[in-house]
Short mmCIF file of N, CA and C in Angstrom, two decimals:
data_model
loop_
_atom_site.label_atom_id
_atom_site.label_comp_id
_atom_site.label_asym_id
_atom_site.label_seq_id
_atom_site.Cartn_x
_atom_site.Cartn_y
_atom_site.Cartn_z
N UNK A 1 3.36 -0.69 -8.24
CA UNK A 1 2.62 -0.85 -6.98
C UNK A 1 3.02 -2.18 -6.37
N UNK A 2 3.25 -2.26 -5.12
CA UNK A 2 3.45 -3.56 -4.49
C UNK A 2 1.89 -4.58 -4.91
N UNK A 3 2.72 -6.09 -4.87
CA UNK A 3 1.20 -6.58 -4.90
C UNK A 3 1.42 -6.91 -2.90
N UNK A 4 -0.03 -7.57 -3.28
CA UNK A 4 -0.66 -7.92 -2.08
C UNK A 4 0.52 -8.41 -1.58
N UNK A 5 0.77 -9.43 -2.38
CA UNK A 5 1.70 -10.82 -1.19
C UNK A 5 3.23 -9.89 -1.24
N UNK A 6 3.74 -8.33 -1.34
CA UNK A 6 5.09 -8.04 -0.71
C UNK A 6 4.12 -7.35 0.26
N UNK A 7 3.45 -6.88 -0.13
CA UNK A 7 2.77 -5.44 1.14
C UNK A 7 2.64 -6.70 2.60
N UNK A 8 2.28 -7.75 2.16
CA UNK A 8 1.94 -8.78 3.69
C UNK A 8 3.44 -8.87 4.10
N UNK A 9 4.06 -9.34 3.40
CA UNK A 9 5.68 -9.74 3.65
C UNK A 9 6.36 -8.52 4.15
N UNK A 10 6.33 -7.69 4.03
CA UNK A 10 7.03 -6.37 4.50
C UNK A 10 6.23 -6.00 5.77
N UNK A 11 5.57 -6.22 6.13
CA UNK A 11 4.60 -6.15 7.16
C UNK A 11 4.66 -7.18 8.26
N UNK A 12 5.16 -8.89 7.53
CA UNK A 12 5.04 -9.71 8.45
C UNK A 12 6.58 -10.01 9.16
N UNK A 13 7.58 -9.17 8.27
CA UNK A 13 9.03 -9.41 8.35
C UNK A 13 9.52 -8.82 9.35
N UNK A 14 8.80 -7.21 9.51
CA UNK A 14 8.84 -6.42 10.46
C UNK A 14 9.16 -5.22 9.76
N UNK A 15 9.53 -4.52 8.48
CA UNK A 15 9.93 -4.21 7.93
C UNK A 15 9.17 -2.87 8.26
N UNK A 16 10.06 -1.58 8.42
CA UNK A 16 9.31 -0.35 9.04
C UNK A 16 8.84 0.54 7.34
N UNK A 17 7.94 1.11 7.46
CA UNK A 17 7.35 2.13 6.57
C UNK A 17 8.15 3.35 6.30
N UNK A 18 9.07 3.23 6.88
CA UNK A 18 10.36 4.68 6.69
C UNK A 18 10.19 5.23 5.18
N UNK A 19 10.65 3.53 4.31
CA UNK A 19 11.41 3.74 2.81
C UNK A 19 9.93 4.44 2.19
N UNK A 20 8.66 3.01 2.46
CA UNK A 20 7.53 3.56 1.39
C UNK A 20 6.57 4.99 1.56
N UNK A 21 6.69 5.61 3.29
CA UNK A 21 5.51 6.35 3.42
C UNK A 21 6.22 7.87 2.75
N UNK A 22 7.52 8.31 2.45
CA UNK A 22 7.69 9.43 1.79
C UNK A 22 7.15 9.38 0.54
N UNK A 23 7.42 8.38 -0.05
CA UNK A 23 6.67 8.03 -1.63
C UNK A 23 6.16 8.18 -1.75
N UNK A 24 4.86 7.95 -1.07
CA UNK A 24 3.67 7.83 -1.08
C UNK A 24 2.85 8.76 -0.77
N UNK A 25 3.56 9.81 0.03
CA UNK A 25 3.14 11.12 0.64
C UNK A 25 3.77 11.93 -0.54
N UNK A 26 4.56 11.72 -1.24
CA UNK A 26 4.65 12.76 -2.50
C UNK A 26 3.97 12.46 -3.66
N UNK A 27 3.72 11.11 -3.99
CA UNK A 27 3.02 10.77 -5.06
C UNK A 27 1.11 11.62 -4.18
N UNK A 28 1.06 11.50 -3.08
CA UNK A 28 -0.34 12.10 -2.64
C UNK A 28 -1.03 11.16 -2.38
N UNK A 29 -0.90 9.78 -2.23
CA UNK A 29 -1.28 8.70 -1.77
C UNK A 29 -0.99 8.05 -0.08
N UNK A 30 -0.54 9.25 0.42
CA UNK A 30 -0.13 9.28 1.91
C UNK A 30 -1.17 8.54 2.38
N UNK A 31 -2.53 9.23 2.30
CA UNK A 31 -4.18 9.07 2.91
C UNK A 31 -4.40 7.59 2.73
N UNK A 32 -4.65 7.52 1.34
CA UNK A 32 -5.09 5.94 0.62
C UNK A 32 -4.03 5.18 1.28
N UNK A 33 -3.31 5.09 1.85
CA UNK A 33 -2.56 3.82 2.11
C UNK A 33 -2.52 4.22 3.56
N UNK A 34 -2.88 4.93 4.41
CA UNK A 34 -3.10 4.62 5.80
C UNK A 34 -4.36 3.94 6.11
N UNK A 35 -5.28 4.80 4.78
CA UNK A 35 -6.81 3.74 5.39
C UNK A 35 -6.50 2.28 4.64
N UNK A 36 -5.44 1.83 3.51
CA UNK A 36 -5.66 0.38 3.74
C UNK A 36 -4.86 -0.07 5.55
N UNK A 37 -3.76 0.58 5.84
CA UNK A 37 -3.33 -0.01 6.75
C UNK A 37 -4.21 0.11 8.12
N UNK A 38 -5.12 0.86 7.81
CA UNK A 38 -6.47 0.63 8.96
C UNK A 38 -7.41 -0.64 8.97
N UNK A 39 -7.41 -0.50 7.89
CA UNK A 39 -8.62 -2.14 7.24
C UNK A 39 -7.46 -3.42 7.82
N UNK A 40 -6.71 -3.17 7.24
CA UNK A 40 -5.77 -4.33 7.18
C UNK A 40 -5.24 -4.70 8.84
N UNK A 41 -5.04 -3.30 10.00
CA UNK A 41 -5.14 -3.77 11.35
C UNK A 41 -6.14 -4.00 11.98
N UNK A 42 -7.26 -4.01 11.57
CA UNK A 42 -9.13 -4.05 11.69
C UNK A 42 -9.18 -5.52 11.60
N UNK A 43 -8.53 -6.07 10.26
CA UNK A 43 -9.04 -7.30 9.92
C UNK A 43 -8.37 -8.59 9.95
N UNK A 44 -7.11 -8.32 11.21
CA UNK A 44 -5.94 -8.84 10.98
C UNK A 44 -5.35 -9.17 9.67
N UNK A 45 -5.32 -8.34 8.51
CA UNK A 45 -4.41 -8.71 7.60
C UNK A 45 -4.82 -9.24 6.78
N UNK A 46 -6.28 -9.02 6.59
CA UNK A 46 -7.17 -9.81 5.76
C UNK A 46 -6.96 -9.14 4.31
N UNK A 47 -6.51 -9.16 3.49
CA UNK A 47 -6.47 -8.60 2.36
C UNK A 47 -7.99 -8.96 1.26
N UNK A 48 -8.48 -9.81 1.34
CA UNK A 48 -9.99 -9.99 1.21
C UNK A 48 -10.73 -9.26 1.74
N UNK A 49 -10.73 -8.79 2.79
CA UNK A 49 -11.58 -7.88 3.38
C UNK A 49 -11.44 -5.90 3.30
N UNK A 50 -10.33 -6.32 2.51
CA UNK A 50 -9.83 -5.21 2.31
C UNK A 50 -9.56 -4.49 1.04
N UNK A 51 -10.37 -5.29 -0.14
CA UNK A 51 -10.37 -4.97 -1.66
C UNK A 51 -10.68 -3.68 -1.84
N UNK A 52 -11.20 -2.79 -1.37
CA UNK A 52 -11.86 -1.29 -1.43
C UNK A 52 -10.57 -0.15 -1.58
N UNK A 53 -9.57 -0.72 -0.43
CA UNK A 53 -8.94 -0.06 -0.23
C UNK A 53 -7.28 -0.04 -0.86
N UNK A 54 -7.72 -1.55 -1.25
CA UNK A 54 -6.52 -1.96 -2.21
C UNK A 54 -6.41 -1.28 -3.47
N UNK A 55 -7.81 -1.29 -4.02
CA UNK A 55 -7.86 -0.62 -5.55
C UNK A 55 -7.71 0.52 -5.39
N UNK A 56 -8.11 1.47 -4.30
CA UNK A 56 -8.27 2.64 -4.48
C UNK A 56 -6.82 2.90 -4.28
N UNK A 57 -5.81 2.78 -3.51
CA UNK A 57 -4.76 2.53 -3.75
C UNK A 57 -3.60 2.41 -4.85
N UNK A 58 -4.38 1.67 -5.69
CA UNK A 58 -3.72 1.07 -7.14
C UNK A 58 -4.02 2.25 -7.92
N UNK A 59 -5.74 2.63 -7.98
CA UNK A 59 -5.80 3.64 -8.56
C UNK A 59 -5.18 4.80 -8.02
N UNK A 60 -4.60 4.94 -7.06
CA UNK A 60 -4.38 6.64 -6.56
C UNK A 60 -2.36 6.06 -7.22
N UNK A 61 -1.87 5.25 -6.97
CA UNK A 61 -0.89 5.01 -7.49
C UNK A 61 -0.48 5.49 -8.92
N UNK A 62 -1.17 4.39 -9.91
CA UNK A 62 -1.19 5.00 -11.27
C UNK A 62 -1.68 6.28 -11.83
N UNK A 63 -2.43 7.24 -10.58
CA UNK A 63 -2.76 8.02 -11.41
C UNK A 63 -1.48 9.21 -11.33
N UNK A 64 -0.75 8.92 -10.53
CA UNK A 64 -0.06 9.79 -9.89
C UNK A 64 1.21 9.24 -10.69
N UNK A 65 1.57 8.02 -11.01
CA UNK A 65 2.60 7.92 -12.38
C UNK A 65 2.33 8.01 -13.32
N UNK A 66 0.86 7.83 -14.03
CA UNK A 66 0.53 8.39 -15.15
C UNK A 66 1.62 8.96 -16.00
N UNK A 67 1.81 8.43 -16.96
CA UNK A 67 2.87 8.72 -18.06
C UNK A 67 4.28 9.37 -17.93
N UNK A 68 4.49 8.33 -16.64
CA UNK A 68 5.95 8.46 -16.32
C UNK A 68 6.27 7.27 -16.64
N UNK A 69 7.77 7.18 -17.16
CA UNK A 69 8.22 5.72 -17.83
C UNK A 69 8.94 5.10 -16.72
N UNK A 70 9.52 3.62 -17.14
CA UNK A 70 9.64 2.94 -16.00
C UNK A 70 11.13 2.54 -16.74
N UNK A 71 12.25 2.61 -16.05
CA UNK A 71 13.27 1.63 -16.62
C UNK A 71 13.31 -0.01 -16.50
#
């Protein structure tokens, strides 16, 4: 999972969502990561204000690699 401080950096660089939103739409985490990017244009970028949506995130992440290995 990205942490906080690439998800800001990829965001503040200009960096388009092309590469991560297929991923994320196959892992089934499409949803969970538009509503953080709702919080996060809500709150200018507040990642504090936005812990709800971070975890749920993390959790919809791992559950969806769940005992897939990592090289």
């Amino acid at each position: 999972l990205m942490s906080e401080k690439n998800l800001h950096e990829r965001h503040t660089t200009g960096e388009e969502d092309e590469e991560i939103d297929p991923l994320l739409n196959q892992q089934g985490c499409g949803k969970v990561y538009a509503k953080l990017e709702n919080c996060l244009a809500e709150t200018d970028r507040d990642f504090a204000k936005c812990q709800p949506e971070i975890k749920a995130l993390q959790a919809c992440y791992l559950a969806a690699n769940k005992g897939k290995t990592t090289s």
